[in-house]
Structure formats: C-alpha cells, structure tokens
mmCIF file of C-alpha atoms and ligand atoms in Angstrom:
data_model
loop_
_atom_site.group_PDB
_atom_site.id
_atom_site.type_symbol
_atom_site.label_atom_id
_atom_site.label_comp_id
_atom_site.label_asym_id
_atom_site.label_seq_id
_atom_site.Cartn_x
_atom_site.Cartn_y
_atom_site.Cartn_z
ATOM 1 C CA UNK A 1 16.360 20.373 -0.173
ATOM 2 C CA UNK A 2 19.071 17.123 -0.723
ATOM 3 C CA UNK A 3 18.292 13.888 -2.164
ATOM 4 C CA UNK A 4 18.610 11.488 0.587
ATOM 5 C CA UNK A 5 18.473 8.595 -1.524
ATOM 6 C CA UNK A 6 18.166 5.495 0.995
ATOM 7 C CA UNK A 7 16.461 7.631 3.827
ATOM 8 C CA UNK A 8 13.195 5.672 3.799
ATOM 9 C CA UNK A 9 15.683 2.406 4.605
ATOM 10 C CA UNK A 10 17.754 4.127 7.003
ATOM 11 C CA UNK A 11 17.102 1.593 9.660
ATOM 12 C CA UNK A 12 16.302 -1.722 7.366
ATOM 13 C CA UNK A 13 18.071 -4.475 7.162
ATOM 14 C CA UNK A 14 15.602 -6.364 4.664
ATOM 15 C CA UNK A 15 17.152 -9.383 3.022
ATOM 16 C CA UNK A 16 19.883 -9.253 5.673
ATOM 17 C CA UNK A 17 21.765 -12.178 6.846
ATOM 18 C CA UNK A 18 23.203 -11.653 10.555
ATOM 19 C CA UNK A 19 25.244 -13.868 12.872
ATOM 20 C CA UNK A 20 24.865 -12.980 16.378
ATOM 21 C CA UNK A 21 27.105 -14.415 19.028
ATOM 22 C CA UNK A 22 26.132 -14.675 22.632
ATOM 23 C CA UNK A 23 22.353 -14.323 21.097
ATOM 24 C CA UNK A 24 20.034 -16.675 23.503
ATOM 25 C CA UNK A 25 20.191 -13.610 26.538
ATOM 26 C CA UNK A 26 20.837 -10.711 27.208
ATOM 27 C CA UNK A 27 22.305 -7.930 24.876
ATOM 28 C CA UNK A 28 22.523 -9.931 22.472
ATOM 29 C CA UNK A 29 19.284 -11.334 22.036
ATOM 30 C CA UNK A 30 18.124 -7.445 21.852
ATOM 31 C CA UNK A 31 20.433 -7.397 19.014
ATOM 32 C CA UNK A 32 18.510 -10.288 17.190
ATOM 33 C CA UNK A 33 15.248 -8.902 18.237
ATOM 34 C CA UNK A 34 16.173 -5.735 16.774
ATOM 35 C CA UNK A 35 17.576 -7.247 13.445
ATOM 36 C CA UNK A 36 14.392 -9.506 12.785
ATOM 37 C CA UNK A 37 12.140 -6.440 13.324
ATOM 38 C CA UNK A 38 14.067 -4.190 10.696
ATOM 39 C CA UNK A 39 13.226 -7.481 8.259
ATOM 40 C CA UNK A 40 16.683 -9.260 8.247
ATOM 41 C CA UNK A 41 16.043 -12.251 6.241
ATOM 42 C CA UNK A 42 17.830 -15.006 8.781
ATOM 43 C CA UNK A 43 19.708 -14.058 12.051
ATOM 44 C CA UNK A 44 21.818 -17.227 13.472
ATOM 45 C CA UNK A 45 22.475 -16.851 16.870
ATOM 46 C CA UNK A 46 24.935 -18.879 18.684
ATOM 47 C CA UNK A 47 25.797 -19.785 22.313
ATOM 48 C CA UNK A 48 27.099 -22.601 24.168
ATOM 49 C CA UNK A 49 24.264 -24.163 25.247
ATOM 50 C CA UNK A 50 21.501 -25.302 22.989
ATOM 51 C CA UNK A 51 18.735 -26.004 25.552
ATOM 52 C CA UNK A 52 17.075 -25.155 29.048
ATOM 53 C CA UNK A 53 15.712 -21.749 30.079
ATOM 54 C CA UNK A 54 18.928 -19.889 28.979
ATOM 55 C CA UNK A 55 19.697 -21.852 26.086
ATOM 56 C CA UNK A 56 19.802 -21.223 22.326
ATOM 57 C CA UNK A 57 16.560 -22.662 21.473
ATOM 58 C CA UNK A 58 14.227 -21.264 23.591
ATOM 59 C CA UNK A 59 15.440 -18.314 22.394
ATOM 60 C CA UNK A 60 14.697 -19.030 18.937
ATOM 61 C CA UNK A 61 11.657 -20.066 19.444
ATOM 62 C CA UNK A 62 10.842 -16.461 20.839
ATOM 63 C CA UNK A 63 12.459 -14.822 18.403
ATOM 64 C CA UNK A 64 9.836 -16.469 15.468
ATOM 65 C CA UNK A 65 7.073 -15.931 17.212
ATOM 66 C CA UNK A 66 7.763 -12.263 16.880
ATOM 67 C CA UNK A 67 4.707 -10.560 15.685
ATOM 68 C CA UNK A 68 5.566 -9.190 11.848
ATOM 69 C CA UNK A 69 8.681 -10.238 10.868
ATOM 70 C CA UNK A 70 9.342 -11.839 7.427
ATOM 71 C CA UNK A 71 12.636 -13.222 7.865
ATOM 72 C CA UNK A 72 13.657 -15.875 10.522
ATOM 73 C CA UNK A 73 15.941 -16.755 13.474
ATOM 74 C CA UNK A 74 18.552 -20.005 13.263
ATOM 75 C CA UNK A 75 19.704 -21.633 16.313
ATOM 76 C CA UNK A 76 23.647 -22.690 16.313
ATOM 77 C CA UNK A 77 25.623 -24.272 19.326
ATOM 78 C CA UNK A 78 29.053 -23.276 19.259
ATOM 79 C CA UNK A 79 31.633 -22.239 21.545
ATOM 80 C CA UNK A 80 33.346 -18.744 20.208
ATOM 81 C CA UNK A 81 36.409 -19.082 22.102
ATOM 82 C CA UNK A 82 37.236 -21.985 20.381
ATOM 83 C CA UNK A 83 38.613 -22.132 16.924
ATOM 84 C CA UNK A 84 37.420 -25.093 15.954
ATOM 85 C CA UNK A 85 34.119 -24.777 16.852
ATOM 86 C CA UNK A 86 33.587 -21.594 14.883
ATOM 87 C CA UNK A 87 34.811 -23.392 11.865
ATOM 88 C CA UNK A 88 32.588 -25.915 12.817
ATOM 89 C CA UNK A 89 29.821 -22.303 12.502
ATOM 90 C CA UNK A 90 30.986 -21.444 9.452
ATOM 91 C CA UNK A 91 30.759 -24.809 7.951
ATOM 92 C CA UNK A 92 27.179 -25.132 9.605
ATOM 93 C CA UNK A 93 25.890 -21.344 8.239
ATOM 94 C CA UNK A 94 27.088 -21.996 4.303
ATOM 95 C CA UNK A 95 24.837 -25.296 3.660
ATOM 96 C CA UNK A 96 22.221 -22.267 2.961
ATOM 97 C CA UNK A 97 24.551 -18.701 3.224
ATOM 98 C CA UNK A 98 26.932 -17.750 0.729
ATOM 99 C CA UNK A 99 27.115 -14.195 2.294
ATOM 100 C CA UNK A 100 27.301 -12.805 5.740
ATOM 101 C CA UNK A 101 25.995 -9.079 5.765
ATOM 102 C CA UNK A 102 25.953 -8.212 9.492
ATOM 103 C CA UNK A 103 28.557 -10.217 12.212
ATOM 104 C CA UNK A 104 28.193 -8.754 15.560
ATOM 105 C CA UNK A 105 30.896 -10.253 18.057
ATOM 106 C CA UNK A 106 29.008 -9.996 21.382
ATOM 107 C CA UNK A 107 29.651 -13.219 24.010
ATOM 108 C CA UNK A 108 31.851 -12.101 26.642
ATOM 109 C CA UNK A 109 32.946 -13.902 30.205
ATOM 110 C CA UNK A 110 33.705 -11.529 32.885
ATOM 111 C CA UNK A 111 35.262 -12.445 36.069
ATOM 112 C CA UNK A 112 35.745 -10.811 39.428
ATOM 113 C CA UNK A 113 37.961 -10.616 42.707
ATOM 114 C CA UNK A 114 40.750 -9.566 44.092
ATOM 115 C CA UNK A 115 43.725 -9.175 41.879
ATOM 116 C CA UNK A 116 46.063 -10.985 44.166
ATOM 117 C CA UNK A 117 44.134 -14.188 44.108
ATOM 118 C CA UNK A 118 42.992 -14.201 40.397
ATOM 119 C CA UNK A 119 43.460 -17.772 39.197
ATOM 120 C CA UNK A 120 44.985 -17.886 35.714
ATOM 121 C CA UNK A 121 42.252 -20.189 33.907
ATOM 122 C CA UNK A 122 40.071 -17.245 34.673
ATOM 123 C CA UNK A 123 42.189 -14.963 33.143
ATOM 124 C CA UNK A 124 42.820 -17.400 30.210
ATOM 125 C CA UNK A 125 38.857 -17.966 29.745
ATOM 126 C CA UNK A 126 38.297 -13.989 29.493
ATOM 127 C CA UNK A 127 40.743 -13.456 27.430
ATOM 128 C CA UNK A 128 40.152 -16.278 24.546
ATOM 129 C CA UNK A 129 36.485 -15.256 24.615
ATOM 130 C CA UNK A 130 36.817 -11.459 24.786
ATOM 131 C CA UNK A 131 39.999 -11.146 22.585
ATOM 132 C CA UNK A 132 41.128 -13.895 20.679
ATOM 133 C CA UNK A 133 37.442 -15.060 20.318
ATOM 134 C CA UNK A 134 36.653 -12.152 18.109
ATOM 135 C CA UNK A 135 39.908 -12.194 16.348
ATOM 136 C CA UNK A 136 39.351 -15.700 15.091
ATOM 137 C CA UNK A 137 35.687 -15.210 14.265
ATOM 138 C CA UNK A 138 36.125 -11.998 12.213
ATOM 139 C CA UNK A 139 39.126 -14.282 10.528
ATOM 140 C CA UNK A 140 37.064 -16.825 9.944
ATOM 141 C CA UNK A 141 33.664 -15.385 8.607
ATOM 142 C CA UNK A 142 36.268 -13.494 6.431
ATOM 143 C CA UNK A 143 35.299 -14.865 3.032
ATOM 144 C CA UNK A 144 31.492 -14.314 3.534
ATOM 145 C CA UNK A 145 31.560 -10.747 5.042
ATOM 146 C CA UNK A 146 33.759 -10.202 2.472
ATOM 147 C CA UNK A 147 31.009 -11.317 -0.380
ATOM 148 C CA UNK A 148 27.981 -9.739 1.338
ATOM 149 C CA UNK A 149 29.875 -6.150 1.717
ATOM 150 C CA UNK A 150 29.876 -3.216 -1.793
ATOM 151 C CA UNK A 151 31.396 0.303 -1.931
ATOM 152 C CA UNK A 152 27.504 1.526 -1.325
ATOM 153 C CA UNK A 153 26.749 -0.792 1.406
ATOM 154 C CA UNK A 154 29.670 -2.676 3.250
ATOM 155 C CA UNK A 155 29.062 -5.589 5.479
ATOM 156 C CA UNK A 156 29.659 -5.004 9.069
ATOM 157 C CA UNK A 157 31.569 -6.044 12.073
ATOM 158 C CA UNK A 158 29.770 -5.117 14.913
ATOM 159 C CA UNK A 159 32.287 -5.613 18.305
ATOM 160 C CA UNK A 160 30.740 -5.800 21.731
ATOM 161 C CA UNK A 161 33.147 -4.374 24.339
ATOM 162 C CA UNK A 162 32.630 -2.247 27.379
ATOM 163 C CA UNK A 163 32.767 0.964 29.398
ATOM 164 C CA UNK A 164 35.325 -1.146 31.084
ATOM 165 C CA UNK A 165 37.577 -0.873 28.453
ATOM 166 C CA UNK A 166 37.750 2.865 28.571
ATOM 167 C CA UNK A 167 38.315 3.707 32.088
ATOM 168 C CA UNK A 168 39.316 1.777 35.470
ATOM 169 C CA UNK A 169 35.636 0.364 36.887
ATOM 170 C CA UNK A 170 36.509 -1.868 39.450
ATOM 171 C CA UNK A 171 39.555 -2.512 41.728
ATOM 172 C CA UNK A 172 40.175 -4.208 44.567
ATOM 173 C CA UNK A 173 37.689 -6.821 46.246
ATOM 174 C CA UNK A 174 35.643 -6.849 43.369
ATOM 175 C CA UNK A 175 38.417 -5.788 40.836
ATOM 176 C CA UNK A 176 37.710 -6.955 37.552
ATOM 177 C CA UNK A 177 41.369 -5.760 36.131
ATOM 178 C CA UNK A 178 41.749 -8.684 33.225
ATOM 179 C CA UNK A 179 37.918 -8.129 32.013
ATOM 180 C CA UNK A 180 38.746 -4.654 31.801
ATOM 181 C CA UNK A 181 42.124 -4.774 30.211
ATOM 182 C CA UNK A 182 40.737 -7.497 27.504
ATOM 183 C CA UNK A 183 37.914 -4.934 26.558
ATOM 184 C CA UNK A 184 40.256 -2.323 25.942
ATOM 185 C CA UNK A 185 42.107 -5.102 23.683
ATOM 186 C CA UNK A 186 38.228 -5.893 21.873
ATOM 187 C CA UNK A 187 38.296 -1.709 21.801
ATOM 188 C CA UNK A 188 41.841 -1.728 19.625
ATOM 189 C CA UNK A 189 41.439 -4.727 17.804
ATOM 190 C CA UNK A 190 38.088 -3.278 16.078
ATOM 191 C CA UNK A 191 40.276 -0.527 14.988
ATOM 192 C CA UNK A 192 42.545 -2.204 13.482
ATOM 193 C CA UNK A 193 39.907 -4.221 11.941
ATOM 194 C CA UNK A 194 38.511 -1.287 10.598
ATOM 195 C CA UNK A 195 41.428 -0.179 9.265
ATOM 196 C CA UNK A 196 42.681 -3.849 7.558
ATOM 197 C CA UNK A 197 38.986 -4.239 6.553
ATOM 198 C CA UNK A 198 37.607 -0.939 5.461
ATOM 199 C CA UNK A 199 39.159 -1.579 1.308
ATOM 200 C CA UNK A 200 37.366 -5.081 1.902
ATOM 201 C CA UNK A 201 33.801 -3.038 2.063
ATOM 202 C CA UNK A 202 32.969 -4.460 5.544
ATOM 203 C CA UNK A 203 33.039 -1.756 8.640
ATOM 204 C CA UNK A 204 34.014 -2.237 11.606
ATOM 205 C CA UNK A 205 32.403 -0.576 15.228
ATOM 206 C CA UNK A 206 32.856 -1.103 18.776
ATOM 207 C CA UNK A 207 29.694 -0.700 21.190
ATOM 208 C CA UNK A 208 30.925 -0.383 24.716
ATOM 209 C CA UNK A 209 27.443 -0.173 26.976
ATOM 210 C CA UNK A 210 27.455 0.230 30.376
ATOM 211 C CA UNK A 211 25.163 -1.357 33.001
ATOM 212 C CA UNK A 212 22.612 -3.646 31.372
ATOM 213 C CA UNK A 213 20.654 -5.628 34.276
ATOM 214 C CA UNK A 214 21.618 -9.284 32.397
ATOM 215 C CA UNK A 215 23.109 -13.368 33.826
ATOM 216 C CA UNK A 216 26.397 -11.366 33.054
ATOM 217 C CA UNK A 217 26.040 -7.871 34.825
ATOM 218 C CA UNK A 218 23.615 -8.874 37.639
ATOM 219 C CA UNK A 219 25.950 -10.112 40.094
ATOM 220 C CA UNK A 220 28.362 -6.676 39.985
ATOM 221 C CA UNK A 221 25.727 -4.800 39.770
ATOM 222 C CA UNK A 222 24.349 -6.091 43.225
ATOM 223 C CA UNK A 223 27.859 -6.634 44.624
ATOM 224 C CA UNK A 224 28.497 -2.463 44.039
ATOM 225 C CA UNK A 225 25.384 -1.640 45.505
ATOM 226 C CA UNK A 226 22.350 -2.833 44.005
ATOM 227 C CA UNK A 227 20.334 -1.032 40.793
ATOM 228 C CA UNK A 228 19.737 2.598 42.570
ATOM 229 C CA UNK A 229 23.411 2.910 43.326
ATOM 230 C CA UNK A 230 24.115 2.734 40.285
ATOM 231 C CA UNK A 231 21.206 4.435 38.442
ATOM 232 C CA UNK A 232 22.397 7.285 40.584
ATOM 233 C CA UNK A 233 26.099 7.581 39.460
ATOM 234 C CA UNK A 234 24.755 7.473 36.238
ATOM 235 C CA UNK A 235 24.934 10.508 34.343
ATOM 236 C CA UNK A 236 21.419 9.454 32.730
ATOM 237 C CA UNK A 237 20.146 8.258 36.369
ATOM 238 C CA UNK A 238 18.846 5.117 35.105
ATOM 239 C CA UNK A 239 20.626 1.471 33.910
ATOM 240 C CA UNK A 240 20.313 0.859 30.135
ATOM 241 C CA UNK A 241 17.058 -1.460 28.480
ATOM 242 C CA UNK A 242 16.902 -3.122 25.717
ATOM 243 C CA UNK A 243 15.689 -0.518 23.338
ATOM 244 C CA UNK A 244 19.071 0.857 24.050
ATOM 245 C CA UNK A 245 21.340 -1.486 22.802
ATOM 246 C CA UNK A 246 19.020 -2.547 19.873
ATOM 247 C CA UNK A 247 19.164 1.085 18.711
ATOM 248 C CA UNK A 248 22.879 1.437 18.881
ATOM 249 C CA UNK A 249 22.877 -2.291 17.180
ATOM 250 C CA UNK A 250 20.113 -1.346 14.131
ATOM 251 C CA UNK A 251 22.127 2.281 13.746
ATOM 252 C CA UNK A 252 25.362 0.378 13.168
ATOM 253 C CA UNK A 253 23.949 -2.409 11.044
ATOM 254 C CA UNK A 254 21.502 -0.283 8.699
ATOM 255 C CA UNK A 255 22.777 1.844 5.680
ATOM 256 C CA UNK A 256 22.500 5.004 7.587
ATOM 257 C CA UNK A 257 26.036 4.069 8.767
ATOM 258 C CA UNK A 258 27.149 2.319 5.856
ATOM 259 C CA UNK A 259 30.268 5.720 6.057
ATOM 260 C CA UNK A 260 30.761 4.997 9.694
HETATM 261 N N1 NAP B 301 25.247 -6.371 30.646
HETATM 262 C C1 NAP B 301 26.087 -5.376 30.846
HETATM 263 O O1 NAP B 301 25.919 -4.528 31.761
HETATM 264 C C2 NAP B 301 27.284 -5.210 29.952
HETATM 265 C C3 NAP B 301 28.035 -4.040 30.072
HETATM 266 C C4 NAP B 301 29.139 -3.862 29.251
HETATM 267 C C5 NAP B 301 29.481 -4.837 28.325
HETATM 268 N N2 NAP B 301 28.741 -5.981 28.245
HETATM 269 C C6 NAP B 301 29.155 -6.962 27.250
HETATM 270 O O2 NAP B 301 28.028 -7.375 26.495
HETATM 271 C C7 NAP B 301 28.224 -8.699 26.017
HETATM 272 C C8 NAP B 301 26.983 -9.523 26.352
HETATM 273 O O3 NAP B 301 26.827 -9.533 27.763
HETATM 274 P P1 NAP B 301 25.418 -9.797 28.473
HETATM 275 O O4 NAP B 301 25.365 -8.877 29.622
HETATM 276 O O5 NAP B 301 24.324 -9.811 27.470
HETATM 277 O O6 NAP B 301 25.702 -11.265 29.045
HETATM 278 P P2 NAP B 301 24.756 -12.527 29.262
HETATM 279 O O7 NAP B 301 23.336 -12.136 29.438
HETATM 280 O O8 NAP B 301 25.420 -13.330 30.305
HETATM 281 O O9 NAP B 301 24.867 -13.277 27.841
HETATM 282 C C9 NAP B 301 26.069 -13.796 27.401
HETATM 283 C C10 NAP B 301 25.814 -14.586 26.133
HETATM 284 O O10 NAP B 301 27.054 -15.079 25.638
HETATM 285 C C11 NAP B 301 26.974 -16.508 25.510
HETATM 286 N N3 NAP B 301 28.313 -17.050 25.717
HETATM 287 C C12 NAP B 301 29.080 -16.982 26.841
HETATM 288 N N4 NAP B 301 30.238 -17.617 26.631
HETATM 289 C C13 NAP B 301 30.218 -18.064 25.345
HETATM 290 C C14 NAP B 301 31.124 -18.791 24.538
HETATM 291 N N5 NAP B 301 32.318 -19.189 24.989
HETATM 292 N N6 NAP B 301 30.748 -19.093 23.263
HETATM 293 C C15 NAP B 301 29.545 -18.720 22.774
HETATM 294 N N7 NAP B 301 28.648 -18.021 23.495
HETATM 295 C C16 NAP B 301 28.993 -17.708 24.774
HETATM 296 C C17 NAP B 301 25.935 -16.921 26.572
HETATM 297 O O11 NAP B 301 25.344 -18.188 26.317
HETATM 298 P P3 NAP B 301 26.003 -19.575 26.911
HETATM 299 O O12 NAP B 301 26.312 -19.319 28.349
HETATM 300 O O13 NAP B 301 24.959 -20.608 26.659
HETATM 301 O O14 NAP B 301 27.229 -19.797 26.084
HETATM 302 C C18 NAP B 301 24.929 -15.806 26.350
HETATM 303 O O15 NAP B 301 24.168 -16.042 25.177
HETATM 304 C C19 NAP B 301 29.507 -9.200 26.669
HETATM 305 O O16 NAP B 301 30.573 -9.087 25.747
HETATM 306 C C20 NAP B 301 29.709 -8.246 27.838
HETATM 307 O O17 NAP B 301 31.056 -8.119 28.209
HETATM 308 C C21 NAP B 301 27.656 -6.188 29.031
#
C-alpha cells in the first residue's frame, strides 16, 4: 500500500479562487461549471460583453443556480486584449481577492480566408487576443497567483490554445494560417511561463482541444463539412462535449497535478 495523502481531494478545488477568461460560452463556461462543482469558493469570469443571450451575466446567473455548489460565480466585463482593461480586472477582483489560485487564459478570436486577402486588423485582433492577451494577463495577475501558489500546492496558469497550434489545419479558402501560427505562439509562451514561473509555485499548462461545436468553432466546422465530416476524421469518431474540456480543466486545476 502508499499513503496517498490528498487522494480524497484529488479533483477539489474547495476554497478556490479562479479567474476565467472568455467564461459567458463555450469552453470556457465548462471550465467555470466545472470549477464551481469541485467547490471553488468564487470563479470571476470575464468577457466583453456584459449582457444579452451571450453575455457575461446571463451566464452568471446560470452558473449560481447550479444545484450544490457552495462557492459562487462573479461577473466582470473586460476586454483581454487590452492592457488596460485587464488592469482595470485586476483592480476590480482585489476589492475582495488578495489571492488568485487558478487563472485559466481561454478567450480566443479566430479568423478565416484565404491567405492572399487576409486583412491585417484581422491578423492584429488574433494576435493581441491569442498572444499578447495572455502574456499581459499572466503579467498582470502576477502578484496574486504569486500569493495564492506553495511548494505543496502551486497556483496555476491554465493556457487555452489549439490543435491548430500543433499541426497545419486549414489552408487555402478557408486557411486559418495566423490563428494557427498565434496558437503555436500561446503553445511556447506557456512553456516559457512554466519555466520563468515554476520557482514562483504557480504551474503552467497548455490545453489544445480540438473540435468543440461553440459561437467560435461552428462556422469552420460547417464550412469543412458539417459535424459527421468531422466526427469521422476523428480518431475518437465523435466532436468533443463539455465533460471533456471540464475534465482536462478540473485535472489541471486540482492538486492531483499540483507536479505537472
Ligand atoms: N471550440 C473549439 O472547437 C476550439 C478548438 C480549439 C481551441 N479553441 C479555443 O478555445 C477558446 C474558447 O473558444 P470557444 O470555442 O469556447 O469560443 P466561444 O464560444 O466563441 O467563446 C469565446 C469567449 O471568449 C470571449 N471573448 C472573445 N474575445 C474576447 C476579448 N477580447 N476579451 C475578453 N473575452 C473575449 C467571448 O465573449 P465576448 O464575445 O462577449 O467577449 C466568449 O466568452 C479559444 O481560445 C479558442 O481558440 C476552441
């Protein structure tokens, strides 16, 4: 037999505080479902907009009505490509946080068409979300991931970035070339974060998921084909669900990977 000390809490995250960007759709409002139901004490999610059937609040309000959970979700507009608006976050999340235990870097713009007649400010808008978005909000929630994280249990940097950033999806009519390349830039920049962040006790990861019917992946996924197409070059032969990336998310978050 071996002592597995924190096995029973594996997959907890009580007393947790997470940020969640992109968290009113989508993969990222798995994420925050997934969080609150392990017992994270408050999960902030942020997007740009604050209200209508996509926004930020609705989403809150769905995420408190879960049945269960002790803890609660916050509701933040902010706009993550922008520096000054995640300063604007941070100033926002420590009027009642001192510590940030879990930041997982998930908004992401995509953009698609044919590489000769890519306009720049799409490139640009990719790019400063994708990239330099999670550069400056890893900078900036610095000083209270650095607080939250211990030797034992390190506060974590959770990166959202893509199959697309590993191989070559898409070319041509429906190239998405800069999307790609700027997810294999999220993919490098987490390891160096790891790396300049490890001695800090905070982690960092990279998810990269592949199809997840969402506002973002809908449109390619019809574009190439439609769901079966897809489900069928999968080696799985389906698209992921939710339960996918919130298991991936609450793995990554939890102390069973406090080494990883
Ligand atoms: N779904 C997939 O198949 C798939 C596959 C691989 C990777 N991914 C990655 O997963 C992440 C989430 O994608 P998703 O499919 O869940 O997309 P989604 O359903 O379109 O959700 C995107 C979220 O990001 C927010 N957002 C967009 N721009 C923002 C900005 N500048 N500042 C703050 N929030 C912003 C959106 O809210 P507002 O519009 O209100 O700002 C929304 O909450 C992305 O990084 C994406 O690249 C997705």
């Amino acid at each position: 037999m071996s002592e597995l000390d924190s096995f029973d809490n594996f997959f907890r995250l009580d007393g947790k505080v997470a940020l969640v960007t992109g968290g009113s759709r989508g993969l990222g409002l798995h994420a925050a479902t997934a969080f609150l139901r392990a017992g994270a004490r408050t999960v902030f999610i942020t997007a740009r907009k604050a209200d209508g059937e996509q926004g930020i609040n609705q989403a809150v309000d769905k995420l408190n009505a879960l049945p269960g959970i002790k803890g609660k979700a916050i509701g933040l507009a902010a706009n993550v490509a922008q520096e000054k608006d995640i300063e604007r976050l941070l100033a926002e999340i420590k009027q009642t946080e001192s510590e940030l235990h879990i930041l997982v870097a998930n908004a992401g713009a995509t953009w698609g068409g044919p590489f000769e007649t890519t306009p720049d400010w799409a490139n640009q808008k990719v790019l400063d979300l994708n990239v330099r978005g999670v550069f400056n909000i890893v900078k900036i929630f610095l000083p209270l991931l650095g607080k939250a994280g211990t030797p034992q249990d390190p506060a974590r940097v959770i990166v959202v970035s893509s199959t697309a950033g590993i191989n070559v999806p898409h070319v041509g009519e429906h190239g998405t070339i800069m999307y790609s390349a700027s997810k294999a830039a999220a993919h490098h920049l987490a390891r160096n974060l790891a790396v300049e962040l490890g001695p800090k006790n905070i982690t960092t990861n990279t998810i990269a998921p592949g199809f997840f019917p969402s506002k973002l992946a809908s449109g390619l996924i019809e574009i190439l084909g439609g769901e079966k197409e897809l489900k069928d070059a999968n080696p799985r032969r389906r698209l992921g669900v939710p339960e996918d990336i919130a298991g991936a998310m609450l793995y990554l978050a939890g102390p069973a990977a406090a080494y990883v």
